[in-house]
Amino acid sequence: MVRSPKLDRIDIRILSELQVNGRISNSDLADAVGLSSSPCLIRVRKLESTGFIKSYGAQIELSKLADPQVVFTQITLSNHRREDFMRFETAVRKLDELLEAHLVSGGFDYLLKFMTRGIAEYQRLIDELLSQEELGIAKYFSFIVLKSPIVKTHYPVQKLVSERE
């Protein structure tokens, strides 16, 4: 197992700034974290190469393109062997409409987040999953999102790690 390098408070600040604004210039980022440009860029490259920074992307206002429907779905599998979970995850990973999949503890196995063009498309997708008997879906419950008053696109990474002085 490859160990990740330890991060100091400046690395954490860099991650925090980039999470909020991935298009920030290196110069502005360096100013924000209290470094000169060259050492800042070296740290960013190190954070990228060690996997702390996975990617950069644009957050698109999808409601300007269409009227997407978000649905959360609880899935319970019939069997709970490792191969059952792997088979299910392999199948749903291929779905473009699937935004998130979480294996959870509690009264069901998976919490899935879908985005579709509407309820009819979501139901078609679920029917298709249910028709694949080898997936072993015992039951599912759907939760149609009516409104999303709070959607955060970043988390204060400082709260996840203890900063060292």
Short mmCIF file of N, CA and C in Angstrom, two decimals:
data_model
loop_
_atom_site.label_atom_id
_atom_site.label_comp_id
_atom_site.label_asym_id
_atom_site.label_seq_id
_atom_site.Cartn_x
_atom_site.Cartn_y
_atom_site.Cartn_z
N MET A 1 0.84 -1.18 0.00
CA MET A 1 0.00 0.00 0.00
C MET A 1 0.88 1.24 0.00
N VAL A 2 0.62 2.17 -0.92
CA VAL A 2 1.37 3.41 -1.01
C VAL A 2 0.79 4.40 -0.01
N ARG A 3 1.63 4.94 0.83
CA ARG A 3 1.18 5.91 1.83
C ARG A 3 1.12 7.29 1.19
N SER A 4 0.06 8.01 1.49
CA SER A 4 -0.06 9.38 1.02
C SER A 4 0.81 10.27 1.88
N PRO A 5 1.40 11.29 1.27
CA PRO A 5 2.21 12.20 2.07
C PRO A 5 1.33 12.98 3.05
N LYS A 6 1.93 13.38 4.15
CA LYS A 6 1.21 14.19 5.14
C LYS A 6 1.01 15.59 4.57
N LEU A 7 -0.13 16.16 4.86
CA LEU A 7 -0.42 17.51 4.39
C LEU A 7 -0.23 18.50 5.54
N ASP A 8 0.32 19.66 5.22
CA ASP A 8 0.43 20.71 6.23
C ASP A 8 -0.71 21.71 6.02
N ARG A 9 -0.73 22.74 6.85
CA ARG A 9 -1.85 23.69 6.80
C ARG A 9 -1.90 24.43 5.46
N ILE A 10 -0.77 24.64 4.81
CA ILE A 10 -0.79 25.32 3.50
C ILE A 10 -1.40 24.41 2.44
N ASP A 11 -1.05 23.12 2.46
CA ASP A 11 -1.66 22.18 1.52
C ASP A 11 -3.19 22.16 1.70
N ILE A 12 -3.63 22.15 2.95
CA ILE A 12 -5.06 22.14 3.24
C ILE A 12 -5.71 23.41 2.71
N ARG A 13 -5.05 24.54 2.87
CA ARG A 13 -5.60 25.80 2.36
C ARG A 13 -5.66 25.79 0.83
N ILE A 14 -4.65 25.22 0.20
CA ILE A 14 -4.66 25.11 -1.27
C ILE A 14 -5.86 24.27 -1.71
N LEU A 15 -6.05 23.12 -1.07
CA LEU A 15 -7.19 22.26 -1.42
C LEU A 15 -8.51 23.00 -1.21
N SER A 16 -8.62 23.72 -0.13
CA SER A 16 -9.84 24.46 0.18
C SER A 16 -10.11 25.51 -0.88
N GLU A 17 -9.11 26.27 -1.25
CA GLU A 17 -9.27 27.32 -2.27
C GLU A 17 -9.64 26.72 -3.63
N LEU A 18 -8.96 25.65 -4.02
CA LEU A 18 -9.23 25.03 -5.32
C LEU A 18 -10.62 24.39 -5.37
N GLN A 19 -11.08 23.90 -4.24
CA GLN A 19 -12.40 23.29 -4.19
C GLN A 19 -13.49 24.33 -4.46
N VAL A 20 -13.27 25.54 -3.97
CA VAL A 20 -14.24 26.62 -4.18
C VAL A 20 -14.10 27.21 -5.57
N ASN A 21 -12.86 27.36 -6.06
CA ASN A 21 -12.63 27.98 -7.36
C ASN A 21 -11.49 27.26 -8.07
N GLY A 22 -11.82 26.26 -8.85
CA GLY A 22 -10.82 25.49 -9.58
C GLY A 22 -10.16 26.26 -10.70
N ARG A 23 -10.70 27.42 -11.06
CA ARG A 23 -10.12 28.23 -12.14
C ARG A 23 -9.25 29.35 -11.62
N ILE A 24 -9.01 29.39 -10.32
CA ILE A 24 -8.18 30.45 -9.76
C ILE A 24 -6.79 30.37 -10.37
N SER A 25 -6.22 31.52 -10.68
CA SER A 25 -4.87 31.52 -11.25
C SER A 25 -3.88 31.11 -10.17
N ASN A 26 -2.75 30.59 -10.60
CA ASN A 26 -1.73 30.19 -9.64
C ASN A 26 -1.27 31.39 -8.81
N SER A 27 -1.19 32.53 -9.44
CA SER A 27 -0.77 33.74 -8.74
C SER A 27 -1.76 34.11 -7.64
N ASP A 28 -3.05 34.09 -7.96
CA ASP A 28 -4.07 34.41 -6.96
C ASP A 28 -4.13 33.34 -5.87
N LEU A 29 -3.94 32.08 -6.25
CA LEU A 29 -3.92 31.01 -5.27
C LEU A 29 -2.74 31.18 -4.31
N ALA A 30 -1.59 31.50 -4.88
CA ALA A 30 -0.40 31.71 -4.05
C ALA A 30 -0.64 32.84 -3.05
N ASP A 31 -1.24 33.95 -3.51
CA ASP A 31 -1.56 35.06 -2.61
C ASP A 31 -2.52 34.61 -1.51
N ALA A 32 -3.52 33.82 -1.88
CA ALA A 32 -4.54 33.39 -0.92
C ALA A 32 -3.98 32.49 0.18
N VAL A 33 -2.94 31.73 -0.15
CA VAL A 33 -2.38 30.79 0.84
C VAL A 33 -1.06 31.26 1.43
N GLY A 34 -0.59 32.42 0.99
CA GLY A 34 0.63 32.99 1.57
C GLY A 34 1.92 32.40 1.06
N LEU A 35 1.96 32.07 -0.22
CA LEU A 35 3.18 31.56 -0.84
C LEU A 35 3.52 32.41 -2.06
N SER A 36 4.72 32.25 -2.57
CA SER A 36 5.03 32.83 -3.87
C SER A 36 4.56 31.83 -4.94
N SER A 37 4.51 32.27 -6.18
CA SER A 37 3.90 31.48 -7.26
C SER A 37 4.58 30.12 -7.49
N SER A 38 5.89 30.09 -7.56
CA SER A 38 6.59 28.85 -7.88
C SER A 38 6.38 27.75 -6.83
N PRO A 39 6.58 28.04 -5.54
CA PRO A 39 6.32 26.98 -4.54
C PRO A 39 4.86 26.55 -4.51
N CYS A 40 3.96 27.49 -4.79
CA CYS A 40 2.53 27.14 -4.82
C CYS A 40 2.25 26.15 -5.94
N LEU A 41 2.79 26.44 -7.13
CA LEU A 41 2.58 25.54 -8.26
C LEU A 41 3.17 24.16 -7.99
N ILE A 42 4.33 24.12 -7.36
CA ILE A 42 4.95 22.84 -7.01
C ILE A 42 4.04 22.05 -6.08
N ARG A 43 3.45 22.72 -5.10
CA ARG A 43 2.55 22.04 -4.17
C ARG A 43 1.29 21.55 -4.88
N VAL A 44 0.73 22.36 -5.77
CA VAL A 44 -0.47 21.94 -6.51
C VAL A 44 -0.16 20.71 -7.35
N ARG A 45 0.96 20.71 -8.05
CA ARG A 45 1.35 19.55 -8.87
C ARG A 45 1.52 18.30 -8.00
N LYS A 46 2.11 18.49 -6.80
CA LYS A 46 2.29 17.35 -5.88
C LYS A 46 0.93 16.84 -5.41
N LEU A 47 0.01 17.74 -5.11
CA LEU A 47 -1.34 17.34 -4.69
C LEU A 47 -2.07 16.60 -5.81
N GLU A 48 -1.82 17.01 -7.04
CA GLU A 48 -2.42 16.31 -8.19
C GLU A 48 -1.79 14.93 -8.36
N SER A 49 -0.48 14.86 -8.32
CA SER A 49 0.21 13.59 -8.60
C SER A 49 -0.02 12.55 -7.50
N THR A 50 -0.28 13.00 -6.28
CA THR A 50 -0.53 12.07 -5.19
C THR A 50 -2.01 11.73 -5.02
N GLY A 51 -2.86 12.28 -5.88
CA GLY A 51 -4.27 11.92 -5.89
C GLY A 51 -5.16 12.71 -4.95
N PHE A 52 -4.63 13.71 -4.27
CA PHE A 52 -5.49 14.54 -3.43
C PHE A 52 -6.43 15.37 -4.29
N ILE A 53 -5.95 15.82 -5.43
CA ILE A 53 -6.79 16.52 -6.41
C ILE A 53 -7.09 15.52 -7.51
N LYS A 54 -8.37 15.13 -7.62
CA LYS A 54 -8.77 14.11 -8.59
C LYS A 54 -8.96 14.70 -9.98
N SER A 55 -9.61 15.87 -10.06
CA SER A 55 -9.88 16.47 -11.36
C SER A 55 -10.36 17.89 -11.17
N TYR A 56 -10.50 18.57 -12.28
CA TYR A 56 -11.08 19.92 -12.31
C TYR A 56 -12.27 19.87 -13.25
N GLY A 57 -13.30 20.65 -12.98
CA GLY A 57 -14.46 20.62 -13.85
C GLY A 57 -15.35 21.83 -13.67
N ALA A 58 -16.32 21.93 -14.53
CA ALA A 58 -17.29 23.03 -14.47
C ALA A 58 -18.57 22.53 -13.83
N GLN A 59 -19.18 23.37 -13.01
CA GLN A 59 -20.49 23.06 -12.44
C GLN A 59 -21.52 23.74 -13.34
N ILE A 60 -22.31 22.94 -14.01
CA ILE A 60 -23.25 23.44 -15.01
C ILE A 60 -24.63 23.58 -14.40
N GLU A 61 -25.29 24.67 -14.69
CA GLU A 61 -26.68 24.87 -14.25
C GLU A 61 -27.58 24.11 -15.21
N LEU A 62 -27.86 22.84 -14.89
CA LEU A 62 -28.60 21.96 -15.78
C LEU A 62 -30.03 22.44 -16.04
N SER A 63 -30.61 23.16 -15.08
CA SER A 63 -31.98 23.65 -15.28
C SER A 63 -32.07 24.67 -16.41
N LYS A 64 -30.96 25.22 -16.85
CA LYS A 64 -30.96 26.12 -18.01
C LYS A 64 -31.02 25.33 -19.32
N LEU A 65 -30.68 24.06 -19.26
CA LEU A 65 -30.70 23.20 -20.44
C LEU A 65 -31.99 22.41 -20.56
N ALA A 66 -32.52 21.98 -19.42
CA ALA A 66 -33.70 21.11 -19.40
C ALA A 66 -34.33 21.20 -18.02
N ASP A 67 -35.31 20.33 -17.77
CA ASP A 67 -35.95 20.26 -16.46
C ASP A 67 -35.67 18.87 -15.89
N PRO A 68 -34.46 18.67 -15.38
CA PRO A 68 -34.08 17.32 -14.93
C PRO A 68 -34.83 16.90 -13.68
N GLN A 69 -35.04 15.59 -13.56
CA GLN A 69 -35.70 15.02 -12.39
C GLN A 69 -34.68 14.23 -11.59
N VAL A 70 -34.51 14.57 -10.32
CA VAL A 70 -33.61 13.85 -9.43
C VAL A 70 -34.44 12.89 -8.60
N VAL A 71 -33.96 11.66 -8.50
CA VAL A 71 -34.65 10.63 -7.72
C VAL A 71 -33.62 9.88 -6.89
N PHE A 72 -33.90 9.75 -5.60
CA PHE A 72 -33.10 8.90 -4.73
C PHE A 72 -33.80 7.55 -4.66
N THR A 73 -33.03 6.49 -4.72
CA THR A 73 -33.60 5.15 -4.73
C THR A 73 -32.89 4.27 -3.71
N GLN A 74 -33.69 3.63 -2.87
CA GLN A 74 -33.16 2.63 -1.94
C GLN A 74 -33.27 1.28 -2.61
N ILE A 75 -32.20 0.54 -2.62
CA ILE A 75 -32.17 -0.80 -3.22
C ILE A 75 -31.80 -1.82 -2.16
N THR A 76 -32.58 -2.90 -2.10
CA THR A 76 -32.25 -4.04 -1.24
C THR A 76 -32.00 -5.24 -2.14
N LEU A 77 -30.86 -5.88 -1.95
CA LEU A 77 -30.53 -7.07 -2.73
C LEU A 77 -31.05 -8.32 -2.02
N SER A 78 -31.34 -9.34 -2.80
CA SER A 78 -31.84 -10.61 -2.26
C SER A 78 -30.76 -11.32 -1.46
N ASN A 79 -29.53 -11.31 -1.97
CA ASN A 79 -28.42 -12.00 -1.33
C ASN A 79 -27.32 -11.00 -1.01
N HIS A 80 -26.48 -11.36 -0.06
CA HIS A 80 -25.47 -10.42 0.40
C HIS A 80 -24.06 -11.00 0.39
N ARG A 81 -23.79 -11.74 -0.66
CA ARG A 81 -22.43 -12.23 -0.84
C ARG A 81 -21.63 -11.17 -1.59
N ARG A 82 -20.34 -11.25 -1.45
CA ARG A 82 -19.48 -10.27 -2.12
C ARG A 82 -19.76 -10.20 -3.62
N GLU A 83 -19.91 -11.35 -4.25
CA GLU A 83 -20.15 -11.37 -5.70
C GLU A 83 -21.49 -10.73 -6.07
N ASP A 84 -22.47 -10.78 -5.16
CA ASP A 84 -23.76 -10.13 -5.42
C ASP A 84 -23.59 -8.61 -5.47
N PHE A 85 -22.83 -8.09 -4.51
CA PHE A 85 -22.57 -6.65 -4.49
C PHE A 85 -21.76 -6.23 -5.71
N MET A 86 -20.75 -7.00 -6.04
CA MET A 86 -19.90 -6.67 -7.19
C MET A 86 -20.70 -6.70 -8.49
N ARG A 87 -21.57 -7.69 -8.66
CA ARG A 87 -22.39 -7.79 -9.86
C ARG A 87 -23.31 -6.58 -10.00
N PHE A 88 -23.95 -6.22 -8.88
CA PHE A 88 -24.85 -5.07 -8.90
C PHE A 88 -24.09 -3.78 -9.22
N GLU A 89 -22.97 -3.56 -8.55
CA GLU A 89 -22.20 -2.34 -8.77
C GLU A 89 -21.67 -2.25 -10.20
N THR A 90 -21.24 -3.35 -10.75
CA THR A 90 -20.76 -3.37 -12.13
C THR A 90 -21.86 -2.95 -13.09
N ALA A 91 -23.07 -3.44 -12.85
CA ALA A 91 -24.20 -3.13 -13.73
C ALA A 91 -24.61 -1.66 -13.63
N VAL A 92 -24.75 -1.13 -12.42
CA VAL A 92 -25.24 0.24 -12.29
C VAL A 92 -24.17 1.27 -12.64
N ARG A 93 -22.90 0.89 -12.54
CA ARG A 93 -21.81 1.80 -12.90
C ARG A 93 -21.93 2.24 -14.36
N LYS A 94 -22.54 1.43 -15.19
CA LYS A 94 -22.67 1.71 -16.62
C LYS A 94 -23.81 2.69 -16.94
N LEU A 95 -24.64 3.02 -15.96
CA LEU A 95 -25.80 3.88 -16.20
C LEU A 95 -25.41 5.35 -16.19
N ASP A 96 -25.60 6.02 -17.30
CA ASP A 96 -25.30 7.45 -17.38
C ASP A 96 -26.15 8.27 -16.41
N GLU A 97 -27.36 7.81 -16.15
CA GLU A 97 -28.29 8.55 -15.29
C GLU A 97 -27.93 8.46 -13.81
N LEU A 98 -27.08 7.54 -13.45
CA LEU A 98 -26.68 7.36 -12.06
C LEU A 98 -25.59 8.36 -11.70
N LEU A 99 -25.89 9.22 -10.72
CA LEU A 99 -24.92 10.22 -10.27
C LEU A 99 -24.10 9.73 -9.09
N GLU A 100 -24.74 8.98 -8.19
CA GLU A 100 -24.06 8.49 -6.99
C GLU A 100 -24.62 7.13 -6.61
N ALA A 101 -23.77 6.32 -6.02
CA ALA A 101 -24.20 5.03 -5.46
C ALA A 101 -23.46 4.85 -4.14
N HIS A 102 -24.21 4.57 -3.09
CA HIS A 102 -23.63 4.41 -1.76
C HIS A 102 -24.09 3.08 -1.17
N LEU A 103 -23.14 2.24 -0.77
CA LEU A 103 -23.44 1.03 0.00
C LEU A 103 -23.58 1.51 1.44
N VAL A 104 -24.74 1.25 2.04
CA VAL A 104 -25.03 1.81 3.37
C VAL A 104 -25.39 0.71 4.36
N SER A 105 -25.34 1.06 5.62
CA SER A 105 -25.82 0.15 6.66
C SER A 105 -27.27 0.52 6.95
N GLY A 106 -27.99 -0.40 7.56
CA GLY A 106 -29.37 -0.10 7.91
C GLY A 106 -30.35 -1.02 7.22
N GLY A 107 -31.52 -0.51 6.92
CA GLY A 107 -32.62 -1.32 6.42
C GLY A 107 -32.60 -1.62 4.94
N PHE A 108 -31.62 -1.13 4.21
CA PHE A 108 -31.48 -1.43 2.79
C PHE A 108 -29.99 -1.42 2.46
N ASP A 109 -29.64 -1.80 1.23
CA ASP A 109 -28.24 -1.97 0.89
C ASP A 109 -27.60 -0.76 0.20
N TYR A 110 -28.30 -0.19 -0.76
CA TYR A 110 -27.73 0.90 -1.55
C TYR A 110 -28.66 2.11 -1.55
N LEU A 111 -28.06 3.27 -1.53
CA LEU A 111 -28.77 4.51 -1.79
C LEU A 111 -28.20 5.06 -3.08
N LEU A 112 -29.05 5.18 -4.09
CA LEU A 112 -28.64 5.64 -5.41
C LEU A 112 -29.25 7.01 -5.69
N LYS A 113 -28.53 7.82 -6.43
CA LYS A 113 -29.05 9.12 -6.85
C LYS A 113 -29.05 9.15 -8.38
N PHE A 114 -30.23 9.30 -8.94
CA PHE A 114 -30.40 9.34 -10.39
C PHE A 114 -30.81 10.74 -10.83
N MET A 115 -30.45 11.09 -12.05
CA MET A 115 -30.99 12.28 -12.70
C MET A 115 -31.46 11.85 -14.08
N THR A 116 -32.73 12.11 -14.36
CA THR A 116 -33.31 11.72 -15.64
C THR A 116 -34.08 12.90 -16.23
N ARG A 117 -34.60 12.70 -17.43
CA ARG A 117 -35.40 13.75 -18.08
C ARG A 117 -36.82 13.78 -17.54
N GLY A 118 -37.16 12.85 -16.69
CA GLY A 118 -38.51 12.84 -16.12
C GLY A 118 -38.80 11.51 -15.45
N ILE A 119 -39.98 11.43 -14.86
CA ILE A 119 -40.40 10.23 -14.13
C ILE A 119 -40.51 9.03 -15.06
N ALA A 120 -41.04 9.23 -16.25
CA ALA A 120 -41.20 8.11 -17.19
C ALA A 120 -39.84 7.49 -17.53
N GLU A 121 -38.84 8.32 -17.74
CA GLU A 121 -37.51 7.79 -18.05
C GLU A 121 -36.93 7.07 -16.83
N TYR A 122 -37.14 7.63 -15.64
CA TYR A 122 -36.67 6.96 -14.43
C TYR A 122 -37.33 5.59 -14.29
N GLN A 123 -38.65 5.51 -14.50
CA GLN A 123 -39.35 4.24 -14.36
C GLN A 123 -38.88 3.22 -15.39
N ARG A 124 -38.59 3.67 -16.60
CA ARG A 124 -38.05 2.78 -17.62
C ARG A 124 -36.71 2.20 -17.17
N LEU A 125 -35.88 3.05 -16.59
CA LEU A 125 -34.58 2.64 -16.11
C LEU A 125 -34.70 1.61 -14.99
N ILE A 126 -35.58 1.86 -14.03
CA ILE A 126 -35.80 0.92 -12.93
C ILE A 126 -36.36 -0.40 -13.44
N ASP A 127 -37.33 -0.32 -14.36
CA ASP A 127 -37.89 -1.55 -14.93
C ASP A 127 -36.80 -2.38 -15.61
N GLU A 128 -35.89 -1.70 -16.29
CA GLU A 128 -34.80 -2.40 -16.95
C GLU A 128 -33.88 -3.08 -15.93
N LEU A 129 -33.59 -2.40 -14.83
CA LEU A 129 -32.78 -3.01 -13.77
C LEU A 129 -33.48 -4.21 -13.16
N LEU A 130 -34.77 -4.06 -12.88
CA LEU A 130 -35.53 -5.15 -12.27
C LEU A 130 -35.64 -6.37 -13.18
N SER A 131 -35.63 -6.14 -14.48
CA SER A 131 -35.75 -7.26 -15.43
C SER A 131 -34.47 -8.10 -15.49
N GLN A 132 -33.38 -7.57 -14.97
CA GLN A 132 -32.11 -8.31 -14.94
C GLN A 132 -32.04 -9.12 -13.65
N GLU A 133 -32.61 -10.30 -13.70
CA GLU A 133 -32.73 -11.14 -12.50
C GLU A 133 -31.39 -11.42 -11.83
N GLU A 134 -30.33 -11.48 -12.64
CA GLU A 134 -29.00 -11.77 -12.07
C GLU A 134 -28.51 -10.67 -11.12
N LEU A 135 -29.13 -9.48 -11.16
CA LEU A 135 -28.75 -8.41 -10.24
C LEU A 135 -29.28 -8.66 -8.83
N GLY A 136 -30.32 -9.48 -8.72
CA GLY A 136 -30.82 -9.86 -7.41
C GLY A 136 -31.46 -8.74 -6.61
N ILE A 137 -32.18 -7.84 -7.28
CA ILE A 137 -32.85 -6.76 -6.57
C ILE A 137 -34.12 -7.32 -5.94
N ALA A 138 -34.18 -7.30 -4.61
CA ALA A 138 -35.35 -7.81 -3.89
C ALA A 138 -36.45 -6.77 -3.83
N LYS A 139 -36.06 -5.50 -3.57
CA LYS A 139 -37.05 -4.43 -3.53
C LYS A 139 -36.36 -3.09 -3.68
N TYR A 140 -37.17 -2.09 -4.03
CA TYR A 140 -36.64 -0.74 -4.17
C TYR A 140 -37.71 0.26 -3.74
N PHE A 141 -37.27 1.40 -3.30
CA PHE A 141 -38.16 2.51 -2.97
C PHE A 141 -37.60 3.76 -3.63
N SER A 142 -38.48 4.54 -4.23
CA SER A 142 -38.08 5.75 -4.93
C SER A 142 -38.52 6.98 -4.16
N PHE A 143 -37.67 7.99 -4.16
CA PHE A 143 -37.97 9.26 -3.53
C PHE A 143 -37.73 10.36 -4.55
N ILE A 144 -38.81 10.94 -5.04
CA ILE A 144 -38.76 11.98 -6.06
C ILE A 144 -38.38 13.30 -5.38
N VAL A 145 -37.36 13.96 -5.88
CA VAL A 145 -36.95 15.24 -5.32
C VAL A 145 -37.84 16.33 -5.89
N LEU A 146 -38.52 17.04 -5.01
CA LEU A 146 -39.39 18.13 -5.42
C LEU A 146 -38.64 19.45 -5.49
N LYS A 147 -37.69 19.63 -4.58
CA LYS A 147 -36.95 20.87 -4.50
C LYS A 147 -35.65 20.57 -3.76
N SER A 148 -34.59 21.24 -4.13
CA SER A 148 -33.29 21.08 -3.46
C SER A 148 -32.85 22.44 -2.92
N PRO A 149 -33.34 22.82 -1.75
CA PRO A 149 -33.02 24.15 -1.24
C PRO A 149 -31.55 24.33 -0.84
N ILE A 150 -30.86 23.23 -0.57
CA ILE A 150 -29.45 23.32 -0.21
C ILE A 150 -28.68 22.25 -0.98
N VAL A 151 -27.77 22.69 -1.82
CA VAL A 151 -26.85 21.78 -2.52
C VAL A 151 -25.48 22.43 -2.45
N LYS A 152 -24.60 21.82 -1.70
CA LYS A 152 -23.25 22.37 -1.57
C LYS A 152 -22.33 21.68 -2.56
N THR A 153 -21.43 22.44 -3.12
CA THR A 153 -20.48 21.88 -4.08
C THR A 153 -19.09 21.73 -3.49
N HIS A 154 -18.94 22.13 -2.25
CA HIS A 154 -17.65 21.96 -1.59
C HIS A 154 -17.86 21.78 -0.09
N TYR A 155 -16.85 21.24 0.54
CA TYR A 155 -16.88 21.01 1.98
C TYR A 155 -15.63 21.65 2.57
N PRO A 156 -15.73 22.30 3.72
CA PRO A 156 -14.54 22.91 4.33
C PRO A 156 -13.54 21.84 4.78
N VAL A 157 -12.56 21.57 3.94
CA VAL A 157 -11.64 20.47 4.21
C VAL A 157 -10.90 20.64 5.52
N GLN A 158 -10.76 21.87 6.00
CA GLN A 158 -10.10 22.08 7.27
C GLN A 158 -10.81 21.34 8.40
N LYS A 159 -12.14 21.16 8.27
CA LYS A 159 -12.90 20.47 9.31
C LYS A 159 -12.68 18.96 9.29
N LEU A 160 -12.15 18.44 8.19
CA LEU A 160 -11.89 17.00 8.09
C LEU A 160 -10.55 16.59 8.69
N VAL A 161 -9.63 17.52 8.71
CA VAL A 161 -8.29 17.20 9.18
C VAL A 161 -7.91 18.16 10.30
N SER A 162 -7.06 17.70 11.18
CA SER A 162 -6.56 18.60 12.22
C SER A 162 -5.31 19.29 11.71
N GLU A 163 -5.33 20.58 11.76
CA GLU A 163 -4.16 21.35 11.28
C GLU A 163 -3.06 21.29 12.32
N ARG A 164 -1.85 21.19 11.85
CA ARG A 164 -0.68 21.18 12.72
C ARG A 164 -0.02 22.55 12.66
N GLU A 165 0.35 23.03 13.79
CA GLU A 165 1.05 24.34 13.85
C GLU A 165 2.54 24.14 13.75
#
